[in-house]
N, CA, C and O atoms as CSV, one atom per row, in Angstrom:
chain,resi,resn,atom,element,x,y,z
A,1,MET,N,N,-7.439,18.209,-1.210
A,1,MET,CA,C,-7.105,16.814,-0.975
A,1,MET,C,C,-7.369,16.487,0.497
A,1,MET,O,O,-6.951,17.218,1.395
A,2,LYS,N,N,-8.060,15.389,0.718
A,2,LYS,CA,C,-8.393,14.985,2.077
A,2,LYS,C,C,-7.148,14.449,2.792
A,2,LYS,O,O,-6.391,13.650,2.240
A,3,ARG,N,N,-6.961,14.899,4.009
A,3,ARG,CA,C,-5.826,14.433,4.803
A,3,ARG,C,C,-6.170,13.107,5.467
A,3,ARG,O,O,-7.293,12.893,5.923
A,4,HIS,N,N,-5.185,12.229,5.510
A,4,HIS,CA,C,-5.370,10.925,6.125
A,4,HIS,C,C,-4.572,10.878,7.420
A,4,HIS,O,O,-3.516,11.501,7.525
A,5,PRO,N,N,-5.071,10.146,8.399
A,5,PRO,CA,C,-4.302,10.026,9.644
A,5,PRO,C,C,-3.039,9.202,9.412
A,5,PRO,O,O,-3.017,8.290,8.586
A,6,PHE,N,N,-2.000,9.539,10.150
A,6,PHE,CA,C,-0.735,8.811,10.046
A,6,PHE,C,C,-0.884,7.447,10.699
A,6,PHE,O,O,-1.316,7.342,11.846
A,7,GLU,N,N,-0.524,6.411,9.964
A,7,GLU,CA,C,-0.579,5.046,10.482
A,7,GLU,C,C,0.785,4.394,10.278
A,7,GLU,O,O,1.097,3.938,9.178
A,8,PRO,N,N,1.605,4.347,11.339
A,8,PRO,CA,C,2.959,3.808,11.185
A,8,PRO,C,C,2.994,2.324,10.834
A,8,PRO,O,O,3.955,1.865,10.216
A,9,ALA,N,N,1.975,1.570,11.212
A,9,ALA,CA,C,1.954,0.134,10.879
A,9,ALA,C,C,1.859,-0.054,9.370
A,9,ALA,O,O,2.508,-0.940,8.814
A,10,ARG,N,N,1.060,0.767,8.709
A,10,ARG,CA,C,0.967,0.680,7.246
A,10,ARG,C,C,2.266,1.116,6.585
A,10,ARG,O,O,2.654,0.576,5.549
A,11,LEU,N,N,2.931,2.085,7.179
A,11,LEU,CA,C,4.222,2.510,6.653
A,11,LEU,C,C,5.231,1.367,6.713
A,11,LEU,O,O,5.954,1.124,5.746
A,12,ILE,N,N,5.282,0.675,7.828
A,12,ILE,CA,C,6.216,-0.446,7.979
A,12,ILE,C,C,5.856,-1.575,7.022
A,12,ILE,O,O,6.745,-2.177,6.420
A,13,SER,N,N,4.564,-1.870,6.872
A,13,SER,CA,C,4.147,-2.912,5.929
A,13,SER,C,C,4.533,-2.548,4.496
A,13,SER,O,O,5.004,-3.394,3.735
A,14,GLY,N,N,4.329,-1.295,4.144
A,14,GLY,CA,C,4.688,-0.842,2.802
A,14,GLY,C,C,6.181,-0.886,2.548
A,14,GLY,O,O,6.621,-1.300,1.476
A,15,LEU,N,N,6.959,-0.461,3.529
A,15,LEU,CA,C,8.412,-0.519,3.366
A,15,LEU,C,C,8.917,-1.951,3.285
A,15,LEU,O,O,9.870,-2.239,2.560
A,16,THR,N,N,8.280,-2.850,4.031
A,16,THR,CA,C,8.647,-4.270,3.954
A,16,THR,C,C,8.354,-4.819,2.564
A,16,THR,O,O,9.187,-5.509,1.975
A,17,ALA,N,N,7.179,-4.515,2.046
A,17,ALA,CA,C,6.818,-5.004,0.704
A,17,ALA,C,C,7.729,-4.390,-0.363
A,17,ALA,O,O,8.139,-5.070,-1.303
A,18,LEU,N,N,8.037,-3.113,-0.212
A,18,LEU,CA,C,8.929,-2.451,-1.169
A,18,LEU,C,C,10.336,-3.048,-1.127
A,18,LEU,O,O,10.948,-3.267,-2.173
A,19,THR,N,N,10.844,-3.309,0.060
A,19,THR,CA,C,12.161,-3.925,0.204
A,19,THR,C,C,12.186,-5.325,-0.394
A,19,THR,O,O,13.122,-5.691,-1.106
A,20,LEU,N,N,11.160,-6.093,-0.102
A,20,LEU,CA,C,11.094,-7.461,-0.620
A,20,LEU,C,C,10.959,-7.473,-2.136
A,20,LEU,O,O,11.610,-8.272,-2.810
A,21,GLY,N,N,10.131,-6.606,-2.671
A,21,GLY,CA,C,9.975,-6.517,-4.123
A,21,GLY,C,C,11.253,-6.065,-4.816
A,21,GLY,O,O,11.604,-6.582,-5.876
A,22,THR,N,N,11.949,-5.102,-4.221
A,22,THR,CA,C,13.220,-4.644,-4.779
A,22,THR,C,C,14.257,-5.756,-4.747
A,22,THR,O,O,15.002,-5.941,-5.709
A,23,ALA,N,N,14.307,-6.492,-3.649
A,23,ALA,CA,C,15.278,-7.586,-3.542
A,23,ALA,C,C,15.009,-8.666,-4.585
A,23,ALA,O,O,15.935,-9.148,-5.236
A,24,TYR,N,N,13.744,-9.045,-4.744
A,24,TYR,CA,C,13.419,-10.050,-5.756
A,24,TYR,C,C,13.700,-9.534,-7.170
A,24,TYR,O,O,14.164,-10.286,-8.027
A,25,GLY,N,N,13.420,-8.258,-7.410
A,25,GLY,CA,C,13.689,-7.679,-8.724
A,25,GLY,C,C,15.169,-7.641,-9.049
A,25,GLY,O,O,15.574,-7.987,-10.159
A,26,LEU,N,N,15.979,-7.223,-8.089
A,26,LEU,CA,C,17.425,-7.192,-8.317
A,26,LEU,C,C,17.991,-8.597,-8.491
A,26,LEU,O,O,18.916,-8.813,-9.274
A,27,ASP,N,N,17.425,-9.549,-7.751
A,27,ASP,CA,C,17.872,-10.934,-7.897
A,27,ASP,C,C,17.489,-11.483,-9.274
A,27,ASP,O,O,18.263,-12.214,-9.891
A,28,ALA,N,N,16.294,-11.127,-9.750
A,28,ALA,CA,C,15.853,-11.600,-11.064
A,28,ALA,C,C,16.675,-10.990,-12.194
A,28,ALA,O,O,16.903,-11.636,-13.217
A,29,LEU,N,N,17.114,-9.760,-12.015
A,29,LEU,CA,C,17.936,-9.102,-13.033
A,29,LEU,C,C,19.401,-9.542,-12.984
A,29,LEU,O,O,20.177,-9.249,-13.894
A,30,GLY,N,N,19.765,-10.241,-11.923
A,30,GLY,CA,C,21.137,-10.707,-11.783
A,30,GLY,C,C,22.090,-9.649,-11.244
A,30,GLY,O,O,23.308,-9.821,-11.297
A,31,LEU,N,N,21.540,-8.555,-10.727
A,31,LEU,CA,C,22.387,-7.493,-10.186
A,31,LEU,C,C,22.806,-7.740,-8.746
A,31,LEU,O,O,23.799,-7.188,-8.273
A,32,TRP,N,N,22.047,-8.567,-8.060
A,32,TRP,CA,C,22.342,-8.863,-6.663
A,32,TRP,C,C,21.839,-10.258,-6.359
A,32,TRP,O,O,20.713,-10.607,-6.712
A,33,HIS,N,N,22.659,-11.051,-5.711
A,33,HIS,CA,C,22.235,-12.393,-5.336
A,33,HIS,C,C,21.688,-12.326,-3.919
A,33,HIS,O,O,22.437,-12.129,-2.962
A,34,ALA,N,N,20.371,-12.491,-3.794
A,34,ALA,CA,C,19.723,-12.429,-2.490
A,34,ALA,C,C,19.838,-13.769,-1.780
A,34,ALA,O,O,19.516,-14.803,-2.365
A,35,PRO,N,N,20.291,-13.772,-0.532
A,35,PRO,CA,C,20.331,-15.021,0.226
A,35,PRO,C,C,18.904,-15.537,0.455
A,35,PRO,O,O,18.024,-14.770,0.846
A,36,GLY,N,N,18.681,-16.808,0.217
A,36,GLY,CA,C,17.352,-17.397,0.307
A,36,GLY,C,C,16.648,-17.205,1.632
A,36,GLY,O,O,15.512,-16.732,1.647
A,37,PRO,N,N,17.278,-17.555,2.759
A,37,PRO,CA,C,16.588,-17.400,4.046
A,37,PRO,C,C,16.228,-15.944,4.355
A,37,PRO,O,O,15.221,-15.679,5.011
A,38,TRP,N,N,17.039,-15.014,3.889
A,38,TRP,CA,C,16.770,-13.606,4.147
A,38,TRP,C,C,15.445,-13.184,3.509
A,38,TRP,O,O,14.646,-12.477,4.121
A,39,LEU,N,N,15.231,-13.624,2.286
A,39,LEU,CA,C,13.993,-13.250,1.604
A,39,LEU,C,C,12.763,-13.891,2.242
A,39,LEU,O,O,11.703,-13.268,2.312
A,40,PHE,N,N,12.897,-15.125,2.706
A,40,PHE,CA,C,11.756,-15.802,3.304
A,40,PHE,C,C,11.440,-15.272,4.700
A,40,PHE,O,O,10.294,-15.357,5.143
A,41,LEU,N,N,12.425,-14.730,5.395
A,41,LEU,CA,C,12.197,-14.210,6.746
A,41,LEU,C,C,11.824,-12.735,6.766
A,41,LEU,O,O,11.367,-12.229,7.791
A,42,THR,N,N,12.011,-12.043,5.658
A,42,THR,CA,C,11.719,-10.615,5.621
A,42,THR,C,C,10.232,-10.341,5.782
A,42,THR,O,O,9.851,-9.467,6.561
A,43,LEU,N,N,9.399,-11.057,5.074
A,43,LEU,CA,C,7.958,-10.807,5.137
A,43,LEU,C,C,7.378,-11.101,6.526
A,43,LEU,O,O,6.694,-10.234,7.071
A,44,PRO,N,N,7.609,-12.260,7.121
A,44,PRO,CA,C,7.059,-12.480,8.467
A,44,PRO,C,C,7.613,-11.503,9.501
A,44,PRO,O,O,6.881,-11.061,10.387
A,45,ALA,N,N,8.890,-11.164,9.397
A,45,ALA,CA,C,9.467,-10.218,10.350
A,45,ALA,C,C,8.839,-8.837,10.190
A,45,ALA,O,O,8.541,-8.172,11.182
A,46,GLY,N,N,8.638,-8.406,8.954
A,46,GLY,CA,C,8.014,-7.104,8.715
A,46,GLY,C,C,6.572,-7.069,9.177
A,46,GLY,O,O,6.126,-6.069,9.741
A,47,LEU,N,N,5.839,-8.141,8.948
A,47,LEU,CA,C,4.444,-8.192,9.395
A,47,LEU,C,C,4.347,-8.250,10.917
A,47,LEU,O,O,3.442,-7.659,11.506
A,48,LEU,N,N,5.272,-8.956,11.548
A,48,LEU,CA,C,5.294,-9.005,13.010
A,48,LEU,C,C,5.593,-7.619,13.583
A,48,LEU,O,O,4.936,-7.174,14.524
A,49,LEU,N,N,6.581,-6.948,13.015
A,49,LEU,CA,C,6.911,-5.594,13.464
A,49,LEU,C,C,5.748,-4.640,13.218
A,49,LEU,O,O,5.481,-3.768,14.044
A,50,SER,N,N,5.064,-4.792,12.108
A,50,SER,CA,C,3.898,-3.970,11.799
A,50,SER,C,C,2.773,-4.215,12.800
A,50,SER,O,O,2.119,-3.268,13.237
A,51,GLY,N,N,2.546,-5.451,13.160
A,51,GLY,CA,C,1.510,-5.774,14.142
A,51,GLY,C,C,1.817,-5.215,15.514
A,51,GLY,O,O,0.931,-4.686,16.187
A,52,ILE,N,N,3.062,-5.328,15.932
A,52,ILE,CA,C,3.462,-4.766,17.223
A,52,ILE,C,C,3.308,-3.245,17.204
A,52,ILE,O,O,2.838,-2.650,18.173
A,53,THR,N,N,3.706,-2.627,16.100
A,53,THR,CA,C,3.575,-1.183,15.969
A,53,THR,C,C,2.119,-0.756,16.013
A,53,THR,O,O,1.790,0.244,16.651
A,54,ALA,N,N,1.240,-1.499,15.345
A,54,ALA,CA,C,-0.187,-1.170,15.361
A,54,ALA,C,C,-0.765,-1.284,16.767
A,54,ALA,O,O,-1.576,-0.451,17.174
A,55,ALA,N,N,-0.353,-2.307,17.510
A,55,ALA,CA,C,-0.856,-2.484,18.868
A,55,ALA,C,C,-0.386,-1.351,19.777
A,55,ALA,O,O,-1.170,-0.809,20.557
A,56,VAL,N,N,0.880,-0.999,19.677
A,56,VAL,CA,C,1.419,0.085,20.500
A,56,VAL,C,C,0.794,1.414,20.102
A,56,VAL,O,O,0.441,2.217,20.966
A,57,TRP,N,N,0.657,1.651,18.805
A,57,TRP,CA,C,0.072,2.903,18.317
A,57,TRP,C,C,-1.381,3.040,18.783
A,57,TRP,O,O,-1.795,4.122,19.199
A,58,THR,N,N,-2.148,1.962,18.717
A,58,THR,CA,C,-3.536,1.988,19.159
A,58,THR,C,C,-3.615,2.243,20.652
A,58,THR,O,O,-4.464,3.002,21.119
A,59,ARG,N,N,-2.734,1.611,21.390
A,59,ARG,CA,C,-2.733,1.764,22.856
A,59,ARG,C,C,-2.367,3.190,23.266
A,59,ARG,O,O,-2.961,3.733,24.198
A,60,THR,N,N,-1.415,3.793,22.595
A,60,THR,CA,C,-0.985,5.138,22.973
A,60,THR,C,C,-1.957,6.203,22.474
A,60,THR,O,O,-2.025,7.277,23.072
A,61,ARG,N,N,-2.707,5.952,21.413
A,61,ARG,CA,C,-3.638,6.939,20.870
A,61,ARG,C,C,-5.017,6.859,21.515
A,61,ARG,O,O,-5.862,7.719,21.263
A,62,ARG,N,N,-5.257,5.854,22.334
A,62,ARG,CA,C,-6.558,5.688,22.989
A,62,ARG,C,C,-6.737,6.797,24.023
A,62,ARG,O,O,-5.819,7.072,24.796
A,63,PRO,N,N,-7.906,7.437,24.048
A,63,PRO,CA,C,-8.117,8.489,25.058
A,63,PRO,C,C,-8.121,7.894,26.465
A,63,PRO,O,O,-8.667,6.817,26.702
A,64,HIS,N,N,-7.512,8.607,27.368
A,64,HIS,CA,C,-7.411,8.130,28.753
A,64,HIS,C,C,-8.576,8.672,29.565
A,64,HIS,O,O,-8.797,9.882,29.617
A,65,HIS,N,N,-9.312,7.783,30.191
A,65,HIS,CA,C,-10.412,8.166,31.059
A,65,HIS,C,C,-10.015,7.830,32.485
A,65,HIS,O,O,-9.524,6.734,32.756
A,66,PRO,N,N,-10.226,8.762,33.388
A,66,PRO,CA,C,-9.872,8.439,34.782
A,66,PRO,C,C,-10.755,7.319,35.307
A,66,PRO,O,O,-11.963,7.297,35.069
A,67,HIS,N,N,-10.148,6.411,36.009
A,67,HIS,CA,C,-10.875,5.271,36.556
A,67,HIS,C,C,-11.611,5.730,37.817
A,67,HIS,O,O,-10.994,6.187,38.780
A,68,THR,N,N,-12.900,5.604,37.794
A,68,THR,CA,C,-13.693,5.964,38.978
A,68,THR,C,C,-14.399,4.728,39.484
A,68,THR,O,O,-14.944,3.943,38.707
A,69,ASP,N,N,-14.385,4.567,40.755
A,69,ASP,CA,C,-15.057,3.432,41.372
A,69,ASP,C,C,-16.449,3.891,41.799
A,69,ASP,O,O,-16.588,4.665,42.746
A,70,SER,N,N,-17.468,3.419,41.106
A,70,SER,CA,C,-18.836,3.898,41.367
A,70,SER,C,C,-19.381,3.385,42.687
A,70,SER,O,O,-20.316,3.979,43.224
A,71,THR,N,N,-18.838,2.310,43.231
A,71,THR,CA,C,-19.367,1.780,44.488
A,71,THR,C,C,-18.902,2.613,45.664
A,71,THR,O,O,-19.625,2.700,46.656
A,72,SER,N,N,-17.731,3.231,45.605
A,72,SER,CA,C,-17.243,4.006,46.738
A,72,SER,C,C,-17.838,5.404,46.764
A,72,SER,O,O,-17.807,6.052,47.810
A,73,SER,N,N,-18.378,5.895,45.654
A,73,SER,CA,C,-18.935,7.244,45.625
A,73,SER,C,C,-20.376,7.288,46.165
A,73,SER,O,O,-20.888,8.373,46.441
A,74,LYS,N,N,-21.028,6.147,46.317
A,74,LYS,CA,C,-22.387,6.109,46.855
A,74,LYS,C,C,-22.328,6.234,48.381
A,74,LYS,O,O,-21.440,5.695,49.041
A,75,GLY,N,N,-23.283,6.945,48.895
A,75,GLY,CA,C,-23.319,7.141,50.352
A,75,GLY,C,C,-23.599,5.851,51.082
A,75,GLY,O,O,-24.431,5.060,50.639
A,76,SER,N,N,-22.903,5.616,52.221
A,76,SER,CA,C,-23.119,4.406,52.975
A,76,SER,C,C,-23.803,4.720,54.273
A,76,SER,O,O,-24.076,3.815,55.061
């Protein structure tokens, strides 16, 4: 089985979708009354958190190259 790289942004998106789907399912079955604003704010909040996580993850996983100033290394 091919190994896939860990992507925390996808994990957060998946958990958000799973939470939202579970909440709607429990509400439809009558086992739990979901507050309306909570359900509408869950998806944008989860996607925002996922986007921030993706940006931070990309920034921290980027290889670091030392900054060299090519103009100062030339002989004057």
